[in-house]
Coordinates of C-alpha atoms and ligand atoms in Angstrom, one line a residue:
X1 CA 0.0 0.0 0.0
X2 CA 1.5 3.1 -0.7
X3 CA 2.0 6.2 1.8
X4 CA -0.9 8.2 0.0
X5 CA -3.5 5.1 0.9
X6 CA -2.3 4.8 4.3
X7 CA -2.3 8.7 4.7
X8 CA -6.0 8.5 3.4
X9 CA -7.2 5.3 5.6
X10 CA -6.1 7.2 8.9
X11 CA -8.1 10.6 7.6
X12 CA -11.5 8.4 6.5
X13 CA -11.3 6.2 10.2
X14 CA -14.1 6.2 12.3
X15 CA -16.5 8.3 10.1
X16 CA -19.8 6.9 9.3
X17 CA -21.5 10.3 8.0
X18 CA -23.1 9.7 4.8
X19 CA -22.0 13.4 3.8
X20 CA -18.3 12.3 4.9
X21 CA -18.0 10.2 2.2
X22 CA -18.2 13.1 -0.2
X23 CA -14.3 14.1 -1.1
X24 CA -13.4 16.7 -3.2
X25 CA -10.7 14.6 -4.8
X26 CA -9.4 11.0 -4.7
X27 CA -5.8 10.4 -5.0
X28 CA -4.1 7.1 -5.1
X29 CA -0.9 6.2 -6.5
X30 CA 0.2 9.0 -8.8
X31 CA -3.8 9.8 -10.2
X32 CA -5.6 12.5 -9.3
X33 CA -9.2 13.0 -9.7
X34 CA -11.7 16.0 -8.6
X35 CA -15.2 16.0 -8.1
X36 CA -16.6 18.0 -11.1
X37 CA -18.5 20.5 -8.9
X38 CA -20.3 22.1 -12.5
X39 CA -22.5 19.2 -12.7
X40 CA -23.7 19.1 -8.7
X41 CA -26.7 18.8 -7.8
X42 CA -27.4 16.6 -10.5
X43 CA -24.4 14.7 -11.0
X44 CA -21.5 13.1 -8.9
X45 CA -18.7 12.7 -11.4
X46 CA -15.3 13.0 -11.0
X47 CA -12.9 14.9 -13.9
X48 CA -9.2 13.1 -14.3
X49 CA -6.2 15.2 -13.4
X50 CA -3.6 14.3 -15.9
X51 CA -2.1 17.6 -16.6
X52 CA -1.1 20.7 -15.9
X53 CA -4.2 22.2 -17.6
X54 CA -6.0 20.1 -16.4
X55 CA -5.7 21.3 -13.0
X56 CA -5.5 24.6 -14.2
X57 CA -8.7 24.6 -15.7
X58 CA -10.6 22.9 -13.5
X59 CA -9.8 25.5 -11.0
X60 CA -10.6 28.0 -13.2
X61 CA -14.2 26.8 -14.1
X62 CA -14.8 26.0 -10.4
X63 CA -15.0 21.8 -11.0
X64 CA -13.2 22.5 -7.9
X65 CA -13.6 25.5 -5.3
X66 CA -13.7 26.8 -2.2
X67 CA -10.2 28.4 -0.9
X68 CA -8.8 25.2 0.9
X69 CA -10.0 22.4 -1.5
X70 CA -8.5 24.4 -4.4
X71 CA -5.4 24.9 -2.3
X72 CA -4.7 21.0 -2.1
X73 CA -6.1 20.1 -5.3
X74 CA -3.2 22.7 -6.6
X75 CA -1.1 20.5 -4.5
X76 CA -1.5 17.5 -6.1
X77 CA -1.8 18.8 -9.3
X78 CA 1.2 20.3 -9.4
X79 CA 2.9 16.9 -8.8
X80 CA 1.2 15.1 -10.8
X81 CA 2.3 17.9 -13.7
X82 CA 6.3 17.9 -12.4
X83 CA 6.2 14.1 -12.6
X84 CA 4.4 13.7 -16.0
X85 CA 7.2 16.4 -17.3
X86 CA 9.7 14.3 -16.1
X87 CA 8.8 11.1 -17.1
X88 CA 8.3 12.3 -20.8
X89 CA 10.3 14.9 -21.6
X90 CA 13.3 14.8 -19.6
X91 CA 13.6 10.7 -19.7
X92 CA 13.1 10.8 -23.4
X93 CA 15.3 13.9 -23.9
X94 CA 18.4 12.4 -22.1
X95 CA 18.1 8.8 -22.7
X96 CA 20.8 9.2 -25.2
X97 CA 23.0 11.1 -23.6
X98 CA 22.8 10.8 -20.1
X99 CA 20.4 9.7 -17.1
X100 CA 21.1 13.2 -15.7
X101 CA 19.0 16.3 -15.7
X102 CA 20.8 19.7 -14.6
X103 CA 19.2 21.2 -12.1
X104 CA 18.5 23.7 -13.7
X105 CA 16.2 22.4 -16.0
X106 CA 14.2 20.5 -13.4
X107 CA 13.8 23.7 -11.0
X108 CA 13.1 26.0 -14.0
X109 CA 10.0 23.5 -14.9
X110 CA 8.8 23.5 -11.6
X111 CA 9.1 27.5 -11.1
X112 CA 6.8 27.4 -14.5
X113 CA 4.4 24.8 -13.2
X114 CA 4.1 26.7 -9.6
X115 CA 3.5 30.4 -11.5
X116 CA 1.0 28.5 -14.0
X117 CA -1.3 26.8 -11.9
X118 CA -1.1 29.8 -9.4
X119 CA -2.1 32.2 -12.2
X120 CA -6.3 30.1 -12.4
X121 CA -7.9 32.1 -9.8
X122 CA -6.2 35.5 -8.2
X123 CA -8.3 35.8 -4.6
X124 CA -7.8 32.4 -2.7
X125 CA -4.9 32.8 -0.9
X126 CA -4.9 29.2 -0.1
X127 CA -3.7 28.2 -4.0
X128 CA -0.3 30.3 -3.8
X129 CA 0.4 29.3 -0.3
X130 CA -0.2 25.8 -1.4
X131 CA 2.1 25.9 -4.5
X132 CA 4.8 28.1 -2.7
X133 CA 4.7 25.8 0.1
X134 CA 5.8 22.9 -2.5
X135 CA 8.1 24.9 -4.3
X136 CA 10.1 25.9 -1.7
X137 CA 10.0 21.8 -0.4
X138 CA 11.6 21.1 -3.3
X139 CA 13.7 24.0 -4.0
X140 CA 15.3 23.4 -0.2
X141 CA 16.0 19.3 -1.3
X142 CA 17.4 20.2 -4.2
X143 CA 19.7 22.2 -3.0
X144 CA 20.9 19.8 -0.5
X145 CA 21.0 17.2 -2.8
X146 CA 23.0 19.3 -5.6
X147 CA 25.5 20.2 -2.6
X148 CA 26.0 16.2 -1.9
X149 CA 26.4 15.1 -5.5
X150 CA 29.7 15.3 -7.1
X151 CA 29.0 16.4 -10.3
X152 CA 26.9 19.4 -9.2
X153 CA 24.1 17.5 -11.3
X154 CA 20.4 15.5 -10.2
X155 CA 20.7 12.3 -10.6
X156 CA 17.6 10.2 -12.2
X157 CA 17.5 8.4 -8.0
X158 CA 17.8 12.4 -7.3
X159 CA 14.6 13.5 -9.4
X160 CA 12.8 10.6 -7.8
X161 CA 13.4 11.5 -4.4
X162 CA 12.7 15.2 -5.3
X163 CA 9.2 13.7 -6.3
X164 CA 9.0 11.7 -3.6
X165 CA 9.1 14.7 -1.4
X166 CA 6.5 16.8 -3.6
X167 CA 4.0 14.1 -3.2
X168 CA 4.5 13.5 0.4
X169 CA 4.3 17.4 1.0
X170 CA 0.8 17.4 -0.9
X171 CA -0.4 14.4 1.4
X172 CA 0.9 17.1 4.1
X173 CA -1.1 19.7 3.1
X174 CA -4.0 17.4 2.3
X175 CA -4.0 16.0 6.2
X176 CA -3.5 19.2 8.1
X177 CA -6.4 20.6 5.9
X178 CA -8.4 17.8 7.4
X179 CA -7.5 18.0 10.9
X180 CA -7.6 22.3 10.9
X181 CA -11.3 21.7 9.5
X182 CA -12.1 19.2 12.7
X183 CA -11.0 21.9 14.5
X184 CA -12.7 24.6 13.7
X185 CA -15.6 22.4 14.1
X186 CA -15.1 22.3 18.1
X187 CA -14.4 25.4 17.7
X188 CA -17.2 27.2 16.2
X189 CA -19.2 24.8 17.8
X190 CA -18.5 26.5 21.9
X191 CA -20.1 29.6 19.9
X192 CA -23.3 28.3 18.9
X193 CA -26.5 27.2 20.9
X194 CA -28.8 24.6 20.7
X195 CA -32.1 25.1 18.0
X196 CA -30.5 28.3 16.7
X197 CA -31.1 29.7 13.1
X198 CA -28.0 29.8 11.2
X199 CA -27.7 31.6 7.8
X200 CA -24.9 30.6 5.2
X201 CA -23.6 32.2 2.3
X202 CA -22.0 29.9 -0.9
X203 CA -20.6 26.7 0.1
X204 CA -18.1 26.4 2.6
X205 CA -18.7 23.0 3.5
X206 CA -17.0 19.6 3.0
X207 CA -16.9 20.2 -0.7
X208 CA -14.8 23.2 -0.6
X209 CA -12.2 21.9 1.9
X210 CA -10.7 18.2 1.8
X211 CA -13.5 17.6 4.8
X212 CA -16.1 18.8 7.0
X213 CA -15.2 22.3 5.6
X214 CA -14.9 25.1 8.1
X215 CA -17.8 27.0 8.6
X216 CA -20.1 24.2 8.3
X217 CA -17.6 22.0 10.2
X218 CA -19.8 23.0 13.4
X219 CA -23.0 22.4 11.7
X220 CA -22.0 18.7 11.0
X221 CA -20.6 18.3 14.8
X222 CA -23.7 19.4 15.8
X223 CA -26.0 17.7 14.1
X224 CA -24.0 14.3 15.7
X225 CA -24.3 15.8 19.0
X226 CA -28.1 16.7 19.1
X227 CA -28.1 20.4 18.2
X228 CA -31.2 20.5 16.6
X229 CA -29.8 23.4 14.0
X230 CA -32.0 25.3 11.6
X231 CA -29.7 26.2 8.5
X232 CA -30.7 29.0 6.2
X233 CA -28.7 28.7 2.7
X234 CA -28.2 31.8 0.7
X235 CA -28.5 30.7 -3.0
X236 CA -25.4 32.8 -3.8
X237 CA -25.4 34.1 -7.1
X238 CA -24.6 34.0 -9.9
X239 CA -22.6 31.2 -9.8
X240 CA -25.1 29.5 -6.9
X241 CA -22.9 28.0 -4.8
X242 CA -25.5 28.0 -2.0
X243 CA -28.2 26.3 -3.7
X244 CA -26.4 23.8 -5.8
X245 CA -23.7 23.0 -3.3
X246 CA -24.3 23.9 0.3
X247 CA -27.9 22.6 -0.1
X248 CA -26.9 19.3 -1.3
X249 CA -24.6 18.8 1.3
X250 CA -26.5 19.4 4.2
X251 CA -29.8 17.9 3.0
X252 CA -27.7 15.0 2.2
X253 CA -26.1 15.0 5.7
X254 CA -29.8 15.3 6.8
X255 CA -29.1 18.9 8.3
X256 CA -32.5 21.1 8.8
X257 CA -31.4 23.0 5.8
X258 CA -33.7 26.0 4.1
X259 CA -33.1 27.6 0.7
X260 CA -33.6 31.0 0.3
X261 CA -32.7 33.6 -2.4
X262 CA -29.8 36.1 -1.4
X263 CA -32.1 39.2 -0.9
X264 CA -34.2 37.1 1.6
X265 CA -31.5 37.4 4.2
X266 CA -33.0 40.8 5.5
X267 CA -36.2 40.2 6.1
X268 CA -35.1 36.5 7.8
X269 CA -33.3 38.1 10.1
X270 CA -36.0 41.1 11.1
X271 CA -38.0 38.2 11.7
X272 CA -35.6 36.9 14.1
X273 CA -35.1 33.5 12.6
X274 CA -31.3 34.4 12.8
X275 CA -29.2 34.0 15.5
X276 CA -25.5 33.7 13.9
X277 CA -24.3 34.0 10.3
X278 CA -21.3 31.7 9.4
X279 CA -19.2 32.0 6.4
X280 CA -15.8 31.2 5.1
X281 CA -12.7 33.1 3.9
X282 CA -10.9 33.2 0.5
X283 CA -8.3 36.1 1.6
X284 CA -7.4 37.1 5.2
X285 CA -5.5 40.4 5.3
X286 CA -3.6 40.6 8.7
X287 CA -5.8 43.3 10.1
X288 CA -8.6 40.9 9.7
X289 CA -10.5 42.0 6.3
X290 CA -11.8 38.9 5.1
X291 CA -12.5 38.6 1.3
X292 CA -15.5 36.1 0.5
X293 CA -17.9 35.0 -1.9
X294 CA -19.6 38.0 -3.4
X295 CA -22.8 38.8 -0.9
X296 CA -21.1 37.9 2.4
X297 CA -20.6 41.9 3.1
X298 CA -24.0 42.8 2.4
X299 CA -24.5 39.8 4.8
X300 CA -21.9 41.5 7.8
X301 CA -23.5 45.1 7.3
X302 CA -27.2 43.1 8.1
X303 CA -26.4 40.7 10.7
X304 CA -24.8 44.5 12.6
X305 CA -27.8 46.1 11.8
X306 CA -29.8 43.4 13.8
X307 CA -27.4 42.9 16.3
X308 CA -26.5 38.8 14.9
X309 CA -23.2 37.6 15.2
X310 CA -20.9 37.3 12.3
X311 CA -18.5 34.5 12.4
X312 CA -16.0 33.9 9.4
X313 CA -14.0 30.5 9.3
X314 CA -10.6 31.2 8.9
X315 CA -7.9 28.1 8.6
X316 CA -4.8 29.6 8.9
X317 CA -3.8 28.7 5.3
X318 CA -6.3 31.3 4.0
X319 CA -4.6 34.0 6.3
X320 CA -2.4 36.5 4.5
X321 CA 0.0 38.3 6.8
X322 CA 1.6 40.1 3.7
X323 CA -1.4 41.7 2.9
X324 CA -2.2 44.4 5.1
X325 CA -5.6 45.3 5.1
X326 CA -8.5 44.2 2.8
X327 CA -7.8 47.2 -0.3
X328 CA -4.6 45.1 -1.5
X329 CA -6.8 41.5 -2.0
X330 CA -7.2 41.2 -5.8
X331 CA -10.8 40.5 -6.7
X332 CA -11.8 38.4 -9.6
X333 CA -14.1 39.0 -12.1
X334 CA -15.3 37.0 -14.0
X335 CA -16.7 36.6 -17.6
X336 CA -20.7 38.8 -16.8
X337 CA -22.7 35.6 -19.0
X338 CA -22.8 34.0 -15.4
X339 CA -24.9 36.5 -14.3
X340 CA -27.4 36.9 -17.5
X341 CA -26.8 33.6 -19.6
X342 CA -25.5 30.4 -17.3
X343 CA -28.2 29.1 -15.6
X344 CA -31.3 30.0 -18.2
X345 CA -32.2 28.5 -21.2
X346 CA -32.0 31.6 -23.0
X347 CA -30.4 34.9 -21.9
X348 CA -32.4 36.9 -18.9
X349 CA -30.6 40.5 -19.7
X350 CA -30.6 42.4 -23.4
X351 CA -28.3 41.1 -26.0
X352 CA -24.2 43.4 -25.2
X353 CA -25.6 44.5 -22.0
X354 CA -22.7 45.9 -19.6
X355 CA -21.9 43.3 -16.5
X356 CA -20.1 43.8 -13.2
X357 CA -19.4 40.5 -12.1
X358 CA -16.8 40.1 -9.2
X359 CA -16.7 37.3 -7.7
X360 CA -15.8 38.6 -4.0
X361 CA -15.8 40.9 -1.8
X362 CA -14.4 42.2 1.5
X363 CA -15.6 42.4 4.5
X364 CA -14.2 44.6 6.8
X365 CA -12.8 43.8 10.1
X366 CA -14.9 46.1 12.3
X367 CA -18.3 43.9 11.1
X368 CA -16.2 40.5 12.4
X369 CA -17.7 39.4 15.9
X370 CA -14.8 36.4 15.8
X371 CA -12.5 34.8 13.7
X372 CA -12.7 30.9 13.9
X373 CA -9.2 29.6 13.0
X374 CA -7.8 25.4 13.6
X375 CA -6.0 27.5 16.4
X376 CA -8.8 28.6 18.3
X377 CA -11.0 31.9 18.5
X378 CA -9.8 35.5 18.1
X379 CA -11.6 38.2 18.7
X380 CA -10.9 42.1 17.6
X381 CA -8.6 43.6 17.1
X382 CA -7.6 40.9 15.2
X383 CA -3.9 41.6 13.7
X384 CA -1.8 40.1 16.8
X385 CA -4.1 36.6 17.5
X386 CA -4.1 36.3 13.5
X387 CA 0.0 36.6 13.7
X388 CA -0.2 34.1 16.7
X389 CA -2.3 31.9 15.1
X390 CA -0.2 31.5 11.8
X391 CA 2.8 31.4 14.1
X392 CA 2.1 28.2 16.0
X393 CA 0.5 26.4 13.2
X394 CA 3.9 27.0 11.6
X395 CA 5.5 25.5 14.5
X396 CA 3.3 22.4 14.3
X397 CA 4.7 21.6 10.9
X398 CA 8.2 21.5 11.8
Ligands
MRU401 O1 -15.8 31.0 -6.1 P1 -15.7 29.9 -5.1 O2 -16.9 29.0 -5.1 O3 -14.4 29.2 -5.1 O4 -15.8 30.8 -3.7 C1 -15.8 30.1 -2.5 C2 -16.0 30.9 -1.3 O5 -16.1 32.1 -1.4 C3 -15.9 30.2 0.0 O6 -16.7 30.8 0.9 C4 -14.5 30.2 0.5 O7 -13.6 29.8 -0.5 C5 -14.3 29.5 1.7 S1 -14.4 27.7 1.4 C6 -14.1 26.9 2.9

């Protein structure tokens, strides 16, 4: 059995949920394969991951989403890519000549592939951290092993130990993922009461993680435990992450789950059927702006208005500590026939009519009641428990 499998067997132990069963992705021995999230509700399908674009595209049509999921799915992806290159260019190339690859050449393919596959979607943090966090992996062995060889070459055994290391540092990624999802379950979960109304906005849920997801993390542990939770699920345009998504997976899960359109959310909550909005993070800026799927700071401004709390899930993967406040996250927008054409039969606005369609936005700091991270709750101001936070999860990895 490889180390991937065993990896995998420890994560899936002792869960029975129906809705845990759900991954994201499957990998197993070198192959990769991502739930193609396009087709949900209506289809379970999975896309193979054989190349670079591939990956890249999948990311960039949202077959996979969700900050973390996308982070490890880059992850894997990008070995999968480095190895492929290897095996049939590189092999091929110096079968002739030599076994050897300079290092060069192997370092300069996996600086592409890294800057590539980061380039699919600008707001997630989680996809860059991922990529830079195997770059740098194998930038660091490399090194070492170049330093021991004597030719100041990498060896065909040192390329395969280089990939060793890549896949074993996206099995890494993949595994903390899991566990910092758990944990913000517990977490999240000391915050909420039993039989409270909880309102959602796109899909933060198993789906857009590796498992459990984070800000409905609490809802599963509290189904388990007897919580009795009501769950109100923006749709989420345009893309309707919320309806097609976070309402599959809870109803699935058999989670009290309610669909509403995303201009319901006012009147739900002047009717008090709100006690605490939940939602994830794509972007944490170290003063605590959290960027989020388009919606979620119409959702803060509301829930202040009425006095709810506002809780974003924040694994410390998605916190960026290099990006001051919420004006330097990039936003992406995206192609405006999502908002007018997607979804209907035939288009709902007039034939070259002008679109704004970002896909995010920020909310700020000030409209945060807490910030749920694997490493516990921090509450405003946030800059020195978000610096803590990142700090000893750091420390874990070492
Ligand atoms: O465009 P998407 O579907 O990738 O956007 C996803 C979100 O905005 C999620 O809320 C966020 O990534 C957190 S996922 C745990």
């Amino acid at each position: 059995m490889s180390e991937a499998n065993i990896y995998w067997r420890i994560v899936m132990e002792g869960d029975t949920r129906d809705t845990m069963k759900i991954t994201p992705f499957e990998y197993e021995d070198g192959s990769l394969k991502v739930l193609d999230q396009r087709k949900l509700p209506g289809k379970e399908v999975y896309l193979e991951i054989e190349t670079a674009e591939d990956m890249y595209d999948a990311i960039r049509t949202l077959a996979v989403r969700g900050a973390p999921a996308i982070g490890v799915a880059a992850a894997y992806g990008y070995f999968v890519a480095l190895k492929k290159w290897y095996n049939e260019e590189m092999s091929y190339a110096f079968t002739e000549i030599s076994t050897n690859c300079t290092p060069e050449d192997f370092m300069a393919e996996a600086e592409r592939l890294k800057d590539y596959l980061g380039s699919a979607r600008p707001t997630a943090v989680n996809l860059k951290w991922a990529l830079e966090r195997m770059y740098g992996k194998i930038k660091t062995a490399a090194e070492e092993l170049i330093e021991l060889s004597e030719d100041g070459e990498l060896s065909s055994k040192g390329v395969d130990e280089l990939l060793k290391i890549a896949e074993k540092e996206a099995i890494s990624i993949h595994v903390e993922d899991v566990e910092a999802c758990r944990q913000m379950g517990e977490h999240g979960l000391g915050l909420l009461e039993k039989g409270m109304g909880i309102l959602t906005h796109c899909n933060a849920g198993t789906i857009a993680t590796s498992r459990y997801g984070t800000c409905l993390a609490p809802i599963y542990l509290g189904e388990e435990r007897g919580y009795g939770f009501h769950v109100y699920a923006d749709e989420t345009r345009p893309l309707l992450q919320g309806a097609r998504l976070t309402s599959w997976e809870l109803n699935k899960a058999g989670v009290d789950v309610t669909l509403i359109c995303d201009n319901m959310a006012a009147s739900l909550m002047k009717a008090g059927k709100v006690d605490a909005v939940v939602v994830g993070c794509d972007r944490m800026a170290a003063n605590g702006d959290g960027a989020n799927k388009i919606g979620t700071l119409g959702l803060a401004v509301l829930a202040k208005h009425y006095g709810i709390p506002f809780y974003m899930f924040v694994p410390t993967s998605t916190i960026d500590l290099a990006t001051e406040t919420g004006n330097d996250i990039i936003i992406e927008e995206r192609d405006g026939q999502e908002i007018y054409h997607m979804w209907f039969k035939e288009s709902m606005a007039p034939e070259g009519i002008k679109t704004f369609n970002p896909s995010f936005d920020v909310t700020d700091a000030d409209l945060i009641t807490a910030v749920i991270t694997e490493e516990g709750v921090i509450y405003p101001p946030f800059n020195e428990g978000l610096s803590e936070a990142v700090r000893k999860a750091g420390e874990k990895r070492k």
